[in-house]
mmCIF file of N, CA and C in Angstrom:
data_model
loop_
_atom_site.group_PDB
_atom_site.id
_atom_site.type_symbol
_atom_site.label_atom_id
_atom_site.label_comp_id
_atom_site.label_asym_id
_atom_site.label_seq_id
_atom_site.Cartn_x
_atom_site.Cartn_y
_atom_site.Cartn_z
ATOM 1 N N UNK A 255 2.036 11.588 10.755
ATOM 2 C CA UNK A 255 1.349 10.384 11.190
ATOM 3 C C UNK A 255 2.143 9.788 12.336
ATOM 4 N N UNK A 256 1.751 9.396 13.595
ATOM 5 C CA UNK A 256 1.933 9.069 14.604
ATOM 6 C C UNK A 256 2.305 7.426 14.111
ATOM 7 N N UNK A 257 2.561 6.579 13.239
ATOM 8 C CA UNK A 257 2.723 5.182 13.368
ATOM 9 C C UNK A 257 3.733 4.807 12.283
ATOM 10 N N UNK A 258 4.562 3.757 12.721
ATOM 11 C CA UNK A 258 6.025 3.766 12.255
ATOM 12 C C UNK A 258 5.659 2.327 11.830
ATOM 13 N N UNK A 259 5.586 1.644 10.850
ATOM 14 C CA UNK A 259 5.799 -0.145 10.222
ATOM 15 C C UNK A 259 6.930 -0.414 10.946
ATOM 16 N N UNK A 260 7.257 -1.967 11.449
ATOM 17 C CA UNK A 260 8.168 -2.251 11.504
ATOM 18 C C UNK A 260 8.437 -3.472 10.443
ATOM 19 N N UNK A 261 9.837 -3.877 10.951
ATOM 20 C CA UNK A 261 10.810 -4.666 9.956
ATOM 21 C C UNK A 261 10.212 -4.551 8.411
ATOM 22 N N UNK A 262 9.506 -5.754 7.265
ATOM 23 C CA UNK A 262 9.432 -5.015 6.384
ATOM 24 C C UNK A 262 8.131 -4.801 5.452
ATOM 25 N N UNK A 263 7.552 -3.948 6.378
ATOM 26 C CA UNK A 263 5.815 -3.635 6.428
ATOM 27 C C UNK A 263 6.106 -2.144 5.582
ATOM 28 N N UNK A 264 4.948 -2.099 4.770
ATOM 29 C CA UNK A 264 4.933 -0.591 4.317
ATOM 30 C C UNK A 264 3.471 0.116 4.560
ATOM 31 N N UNK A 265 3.450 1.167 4.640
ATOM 32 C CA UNK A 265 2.172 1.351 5.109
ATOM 33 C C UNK A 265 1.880 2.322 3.522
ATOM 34 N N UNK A 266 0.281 2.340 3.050
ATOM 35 C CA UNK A 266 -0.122 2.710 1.549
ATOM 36 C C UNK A 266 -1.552 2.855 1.627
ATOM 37 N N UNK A 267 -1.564 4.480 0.781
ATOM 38 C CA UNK A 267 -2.716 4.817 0.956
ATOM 39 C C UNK A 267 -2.922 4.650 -0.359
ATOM 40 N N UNK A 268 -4.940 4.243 -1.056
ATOM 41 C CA UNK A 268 -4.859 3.391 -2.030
ATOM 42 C C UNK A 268 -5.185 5.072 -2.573
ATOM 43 N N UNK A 269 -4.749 4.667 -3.823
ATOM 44 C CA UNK A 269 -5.184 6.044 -5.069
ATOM 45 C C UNK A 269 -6.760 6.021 -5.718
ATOM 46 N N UNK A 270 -7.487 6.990 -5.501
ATOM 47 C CA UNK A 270 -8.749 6.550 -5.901
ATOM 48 C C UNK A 270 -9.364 6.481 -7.415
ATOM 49 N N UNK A 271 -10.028 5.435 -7.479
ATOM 50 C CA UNK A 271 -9.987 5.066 -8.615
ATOM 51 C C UNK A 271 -11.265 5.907 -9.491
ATOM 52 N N UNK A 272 -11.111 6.023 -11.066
ATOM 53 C CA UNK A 272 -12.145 6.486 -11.754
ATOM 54 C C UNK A 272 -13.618 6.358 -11.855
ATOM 55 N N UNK A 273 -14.099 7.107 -11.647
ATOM 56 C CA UNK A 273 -15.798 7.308 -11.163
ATOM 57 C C UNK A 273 -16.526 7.173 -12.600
ATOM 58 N N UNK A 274 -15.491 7.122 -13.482
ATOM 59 C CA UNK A 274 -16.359 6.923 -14.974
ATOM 60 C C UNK A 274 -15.936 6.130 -16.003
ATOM 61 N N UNK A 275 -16.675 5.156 -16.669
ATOM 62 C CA UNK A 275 -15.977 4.859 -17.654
ATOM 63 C C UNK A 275 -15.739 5.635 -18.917
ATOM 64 N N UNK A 276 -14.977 5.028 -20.362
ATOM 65 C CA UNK A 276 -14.227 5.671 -21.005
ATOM 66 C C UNK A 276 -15.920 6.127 -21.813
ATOM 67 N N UNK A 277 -16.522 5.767 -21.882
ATOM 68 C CA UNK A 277 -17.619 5.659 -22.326
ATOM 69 C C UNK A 277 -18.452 6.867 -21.723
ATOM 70 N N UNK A 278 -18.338 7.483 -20.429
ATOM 71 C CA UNK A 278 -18.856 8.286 -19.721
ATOM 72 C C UNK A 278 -19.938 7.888 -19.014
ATOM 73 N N UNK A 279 -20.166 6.966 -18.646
ATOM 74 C CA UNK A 279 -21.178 6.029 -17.714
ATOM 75 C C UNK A 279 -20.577 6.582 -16.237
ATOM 76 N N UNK A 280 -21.355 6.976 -15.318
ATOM 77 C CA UNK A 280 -20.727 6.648 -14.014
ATOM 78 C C UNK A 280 -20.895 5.497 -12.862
ATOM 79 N N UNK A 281 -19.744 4.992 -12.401
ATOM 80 C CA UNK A 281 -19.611 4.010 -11.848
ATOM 81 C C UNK A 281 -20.132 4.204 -10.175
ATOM 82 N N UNK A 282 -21.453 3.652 -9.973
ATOM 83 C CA UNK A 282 -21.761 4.262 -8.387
ATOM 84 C C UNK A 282 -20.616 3.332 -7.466
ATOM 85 N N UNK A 283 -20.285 4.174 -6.040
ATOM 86 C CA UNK A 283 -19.249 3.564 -5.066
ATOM 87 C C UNK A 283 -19.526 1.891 -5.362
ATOM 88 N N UNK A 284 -20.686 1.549 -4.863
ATOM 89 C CA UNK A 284 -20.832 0.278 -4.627
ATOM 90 C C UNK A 284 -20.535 -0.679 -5.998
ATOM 91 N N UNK A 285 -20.454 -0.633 -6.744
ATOM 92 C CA UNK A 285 -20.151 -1.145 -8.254
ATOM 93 C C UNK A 285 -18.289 -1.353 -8.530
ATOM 94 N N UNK A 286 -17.713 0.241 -7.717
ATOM 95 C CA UNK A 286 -16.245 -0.064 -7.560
ATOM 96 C C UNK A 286 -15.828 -1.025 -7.519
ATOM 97 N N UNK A 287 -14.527 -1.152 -8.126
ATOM 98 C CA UNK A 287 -13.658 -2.401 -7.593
ATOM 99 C C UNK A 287 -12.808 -1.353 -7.044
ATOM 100 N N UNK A 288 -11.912 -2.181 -5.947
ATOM 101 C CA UNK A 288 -10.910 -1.162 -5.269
ATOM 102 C C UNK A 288 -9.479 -1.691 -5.511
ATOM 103 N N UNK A 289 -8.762 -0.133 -6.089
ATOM 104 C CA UNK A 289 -8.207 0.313 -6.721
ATOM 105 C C UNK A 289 -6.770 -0.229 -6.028
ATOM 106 N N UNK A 290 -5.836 -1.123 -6.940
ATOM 107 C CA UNK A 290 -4.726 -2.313 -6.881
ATOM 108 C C UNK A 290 -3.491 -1.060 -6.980
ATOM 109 N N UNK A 291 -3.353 0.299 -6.761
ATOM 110 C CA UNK A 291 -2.301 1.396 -7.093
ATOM 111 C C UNK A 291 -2.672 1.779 -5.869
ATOM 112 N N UNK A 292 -1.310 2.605 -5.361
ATOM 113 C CA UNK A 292 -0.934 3.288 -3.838
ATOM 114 C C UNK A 292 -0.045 3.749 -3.789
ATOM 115 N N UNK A 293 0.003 4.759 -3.217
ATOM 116 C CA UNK A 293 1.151 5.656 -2.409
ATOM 117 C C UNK A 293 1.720 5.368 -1.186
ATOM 118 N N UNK A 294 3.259 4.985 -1.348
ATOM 119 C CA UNK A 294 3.859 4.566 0.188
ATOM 120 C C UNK A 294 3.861 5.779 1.038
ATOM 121 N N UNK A 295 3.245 5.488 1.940
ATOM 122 C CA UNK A 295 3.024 6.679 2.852
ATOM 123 C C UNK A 295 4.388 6.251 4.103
ATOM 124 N N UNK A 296 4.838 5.608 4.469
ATOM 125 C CA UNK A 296 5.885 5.163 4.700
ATOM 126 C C UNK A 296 6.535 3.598 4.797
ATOM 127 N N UNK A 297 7.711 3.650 5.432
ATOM 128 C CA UNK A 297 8.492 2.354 5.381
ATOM 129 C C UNK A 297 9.156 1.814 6.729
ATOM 130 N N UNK A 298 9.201 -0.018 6.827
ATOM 131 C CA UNK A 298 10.027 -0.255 7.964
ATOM 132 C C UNK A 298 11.636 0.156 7.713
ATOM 133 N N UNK A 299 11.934 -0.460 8.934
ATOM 134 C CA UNK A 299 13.183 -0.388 8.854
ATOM 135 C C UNK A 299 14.371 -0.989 7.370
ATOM 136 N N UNK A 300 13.438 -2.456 7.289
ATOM 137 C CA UNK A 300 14.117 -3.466 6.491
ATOM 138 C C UNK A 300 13.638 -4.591 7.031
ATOM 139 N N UNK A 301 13.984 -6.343 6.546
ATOM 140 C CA UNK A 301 13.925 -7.132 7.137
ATOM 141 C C UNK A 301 15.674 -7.558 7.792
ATOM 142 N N UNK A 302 15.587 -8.409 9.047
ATOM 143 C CA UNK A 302 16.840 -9.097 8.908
ATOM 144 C C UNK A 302 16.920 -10.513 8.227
ATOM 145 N N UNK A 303 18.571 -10.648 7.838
ATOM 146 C CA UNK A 303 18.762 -11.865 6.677
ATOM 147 C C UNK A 303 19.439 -12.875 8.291
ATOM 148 N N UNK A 304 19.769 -13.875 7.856
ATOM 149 C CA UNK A 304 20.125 -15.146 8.345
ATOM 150 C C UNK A 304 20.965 -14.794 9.540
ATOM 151 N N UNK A 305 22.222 -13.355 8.998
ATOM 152 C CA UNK A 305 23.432 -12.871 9.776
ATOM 153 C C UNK A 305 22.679 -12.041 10.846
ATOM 154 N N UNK A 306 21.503 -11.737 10.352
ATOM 155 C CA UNK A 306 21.091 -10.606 11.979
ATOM 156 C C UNK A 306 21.160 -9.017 11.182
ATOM 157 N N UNK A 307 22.150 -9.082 9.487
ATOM 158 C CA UNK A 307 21.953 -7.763 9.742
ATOM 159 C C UNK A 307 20.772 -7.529 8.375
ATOM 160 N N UNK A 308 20.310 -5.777 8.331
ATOM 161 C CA UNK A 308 18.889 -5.693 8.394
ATOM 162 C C UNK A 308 19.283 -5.049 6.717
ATOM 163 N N UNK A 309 18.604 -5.695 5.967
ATOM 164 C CA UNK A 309 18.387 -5.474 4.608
ATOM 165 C C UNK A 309 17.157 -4.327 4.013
ATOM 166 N N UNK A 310 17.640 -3.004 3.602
ATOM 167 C CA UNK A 310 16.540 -2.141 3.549
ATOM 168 C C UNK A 310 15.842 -2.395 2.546
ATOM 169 N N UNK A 311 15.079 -1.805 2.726
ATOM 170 C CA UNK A 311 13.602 -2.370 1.739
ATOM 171 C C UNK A 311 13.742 -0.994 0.173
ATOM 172 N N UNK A 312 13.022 -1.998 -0.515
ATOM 173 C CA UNK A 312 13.197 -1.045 -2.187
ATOM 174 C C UNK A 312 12.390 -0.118 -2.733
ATOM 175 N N UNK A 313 10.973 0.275 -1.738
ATOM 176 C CA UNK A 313 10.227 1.395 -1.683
ATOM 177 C C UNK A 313 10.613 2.230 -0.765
ATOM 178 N N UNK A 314 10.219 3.573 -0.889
ATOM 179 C CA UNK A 314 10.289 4.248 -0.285
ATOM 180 C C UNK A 314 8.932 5.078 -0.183
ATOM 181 N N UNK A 315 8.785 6.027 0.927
ATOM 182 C CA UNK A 315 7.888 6.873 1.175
ATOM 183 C C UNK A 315 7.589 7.543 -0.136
ATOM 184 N N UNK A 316 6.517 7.962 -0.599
ATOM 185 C CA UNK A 316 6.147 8.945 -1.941
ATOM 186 C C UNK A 316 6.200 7.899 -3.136
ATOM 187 N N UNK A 317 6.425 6.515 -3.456
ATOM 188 C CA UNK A 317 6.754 5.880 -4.624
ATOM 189 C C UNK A 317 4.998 5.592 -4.418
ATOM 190 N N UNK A 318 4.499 5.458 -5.677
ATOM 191 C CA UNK A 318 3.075 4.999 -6.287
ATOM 192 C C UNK A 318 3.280 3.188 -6.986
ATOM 193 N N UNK A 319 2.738 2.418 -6.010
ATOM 194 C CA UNK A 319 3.521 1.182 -6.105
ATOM 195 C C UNK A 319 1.738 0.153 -6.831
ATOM 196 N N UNK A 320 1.852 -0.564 -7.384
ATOM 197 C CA UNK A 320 0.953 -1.645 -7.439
ATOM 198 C C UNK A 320 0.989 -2.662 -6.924
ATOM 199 N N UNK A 321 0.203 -3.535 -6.483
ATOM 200 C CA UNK A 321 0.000 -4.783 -5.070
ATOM 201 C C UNK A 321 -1.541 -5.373 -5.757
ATOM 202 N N UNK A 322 -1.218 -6.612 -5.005
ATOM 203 C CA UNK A 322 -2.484 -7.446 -5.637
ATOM 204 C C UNK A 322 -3.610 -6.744 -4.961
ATOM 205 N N UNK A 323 -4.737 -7.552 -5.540
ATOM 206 C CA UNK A 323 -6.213 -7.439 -5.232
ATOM 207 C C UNK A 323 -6.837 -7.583 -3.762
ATOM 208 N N UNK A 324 -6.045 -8.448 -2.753
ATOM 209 C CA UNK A 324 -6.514 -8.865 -1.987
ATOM 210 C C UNK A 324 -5.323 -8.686 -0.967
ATOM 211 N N UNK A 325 -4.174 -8.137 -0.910
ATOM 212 C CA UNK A 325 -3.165 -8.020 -0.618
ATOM 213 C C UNK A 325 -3.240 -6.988 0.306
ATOM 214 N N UNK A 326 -2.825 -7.383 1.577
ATOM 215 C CA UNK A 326 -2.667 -5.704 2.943
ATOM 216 C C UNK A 326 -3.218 -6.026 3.516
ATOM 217 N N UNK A 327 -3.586 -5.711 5.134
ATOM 218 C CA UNK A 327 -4.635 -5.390 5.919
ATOM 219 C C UNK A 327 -4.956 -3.768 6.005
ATOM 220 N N UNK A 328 -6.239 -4.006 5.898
ATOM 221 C CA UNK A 328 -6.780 -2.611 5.743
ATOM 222 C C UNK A 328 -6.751 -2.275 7.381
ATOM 223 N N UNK A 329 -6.738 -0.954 7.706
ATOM 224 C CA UNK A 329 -6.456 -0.400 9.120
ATOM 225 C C UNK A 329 -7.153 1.408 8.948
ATOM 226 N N UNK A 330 -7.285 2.032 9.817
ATOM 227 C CA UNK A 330 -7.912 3.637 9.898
ATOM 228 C C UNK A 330 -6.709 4.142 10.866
ATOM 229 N N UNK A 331 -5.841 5.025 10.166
ATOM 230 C CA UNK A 331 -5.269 5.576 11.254
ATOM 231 C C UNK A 331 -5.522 6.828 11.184
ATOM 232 N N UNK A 332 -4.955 7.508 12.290
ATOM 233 C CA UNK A 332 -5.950 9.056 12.203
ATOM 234 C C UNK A 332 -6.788 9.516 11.207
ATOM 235 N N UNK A 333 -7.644 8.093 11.021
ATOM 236 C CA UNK A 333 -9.217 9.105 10.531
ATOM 237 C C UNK A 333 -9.035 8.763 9.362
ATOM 238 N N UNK A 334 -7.762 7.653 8.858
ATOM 239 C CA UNK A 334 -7.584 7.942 7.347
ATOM 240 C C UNK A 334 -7.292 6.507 6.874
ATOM 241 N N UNK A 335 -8.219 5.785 6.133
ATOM 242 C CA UNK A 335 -8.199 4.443 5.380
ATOM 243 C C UNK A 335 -6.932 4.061 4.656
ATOM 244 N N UNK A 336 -5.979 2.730 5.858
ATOM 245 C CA UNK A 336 -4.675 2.736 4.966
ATOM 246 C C UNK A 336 -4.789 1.605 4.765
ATOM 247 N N UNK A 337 -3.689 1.034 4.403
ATOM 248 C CA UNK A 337 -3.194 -0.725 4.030
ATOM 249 C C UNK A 337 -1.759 -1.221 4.894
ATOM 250 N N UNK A 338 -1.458 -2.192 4.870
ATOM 251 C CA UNK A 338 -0.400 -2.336 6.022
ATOM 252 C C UNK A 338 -0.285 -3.678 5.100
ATOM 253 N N UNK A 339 0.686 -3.981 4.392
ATOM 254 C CA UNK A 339 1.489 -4.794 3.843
ATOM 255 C C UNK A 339 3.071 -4.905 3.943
ATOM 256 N N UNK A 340 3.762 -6.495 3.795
ATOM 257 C CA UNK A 340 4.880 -6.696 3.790
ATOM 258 C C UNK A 340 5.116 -6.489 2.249
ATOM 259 N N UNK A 341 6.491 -5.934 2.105
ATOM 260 C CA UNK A 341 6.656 -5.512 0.674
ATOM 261 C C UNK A 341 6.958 -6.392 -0.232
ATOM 262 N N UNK A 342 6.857 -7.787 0.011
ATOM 263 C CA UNK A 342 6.723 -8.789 -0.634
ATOM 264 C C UNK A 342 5.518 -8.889 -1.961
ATOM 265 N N UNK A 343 4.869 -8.570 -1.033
ATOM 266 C CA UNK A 343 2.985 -8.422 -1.382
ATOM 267 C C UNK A 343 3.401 -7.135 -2.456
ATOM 268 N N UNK A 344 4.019 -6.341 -2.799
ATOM 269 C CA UNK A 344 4.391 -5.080 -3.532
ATOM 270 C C UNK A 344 4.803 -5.872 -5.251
ATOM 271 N N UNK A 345 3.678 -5.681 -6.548
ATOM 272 C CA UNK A 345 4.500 -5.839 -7.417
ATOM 273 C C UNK A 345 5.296 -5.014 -8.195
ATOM 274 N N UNK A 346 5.055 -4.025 -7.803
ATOM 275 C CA UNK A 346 6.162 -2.780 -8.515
ATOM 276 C C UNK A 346 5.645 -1.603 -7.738
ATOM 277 N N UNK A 347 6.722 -0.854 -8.789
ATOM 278 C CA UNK A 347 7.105 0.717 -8.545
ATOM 279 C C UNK A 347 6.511 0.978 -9.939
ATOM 280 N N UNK A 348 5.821 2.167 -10.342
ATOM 281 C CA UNK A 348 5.215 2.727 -11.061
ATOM 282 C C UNK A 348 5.828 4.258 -11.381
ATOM 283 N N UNK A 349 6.140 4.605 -12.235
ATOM 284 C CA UNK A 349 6.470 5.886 -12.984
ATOM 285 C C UNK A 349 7.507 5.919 -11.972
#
């Protein structure tokens, strides 16, 4: 991927969510809710603290992270539906 986050932005592609319930009903697209789990597809640098120097951030590329509902800007980069959040907006690390 041609695009690098800076300071402390992560970029996350969302994991797609189940097409059925437990019940075996299927859920058409439009009925979805969209799916609050993601894969860090990568990371900034860090932010800087007060001193100037740059504090690295606690995800990394490949971690499957959860983030709120409404949380990221959604963006298309080569062709491919991502999210662009500060890792603030990140409530965990998963498995």
């Amino acid at each position: 991927m041609g695009f690098r986050p800076l300071h402390d932005r992560v970029v996350i592609r969302r994991m797609e969510s189940e097409a059925k319930t437990a019940g075996g009903i299927i859920i058409p697209d439009t009925a979805k809710e969209k799916p609050m789990e993601g894969k860090v597809v990568s990371v900034g640098p860090g932010a800087r603290d007060d001193n100037g120097k740059i504090t690295p951030l606690d995800v990394k590329a490949g971690d499957t992270v959860l983030f709120g509902k409404w949380s990221g800007t959604e963006v298309k980069i080569d062709g491919e539906d991502l999210l662009i959040m500060k890792e603030s907006d990140i409530m965990g690390v998963t498995g």
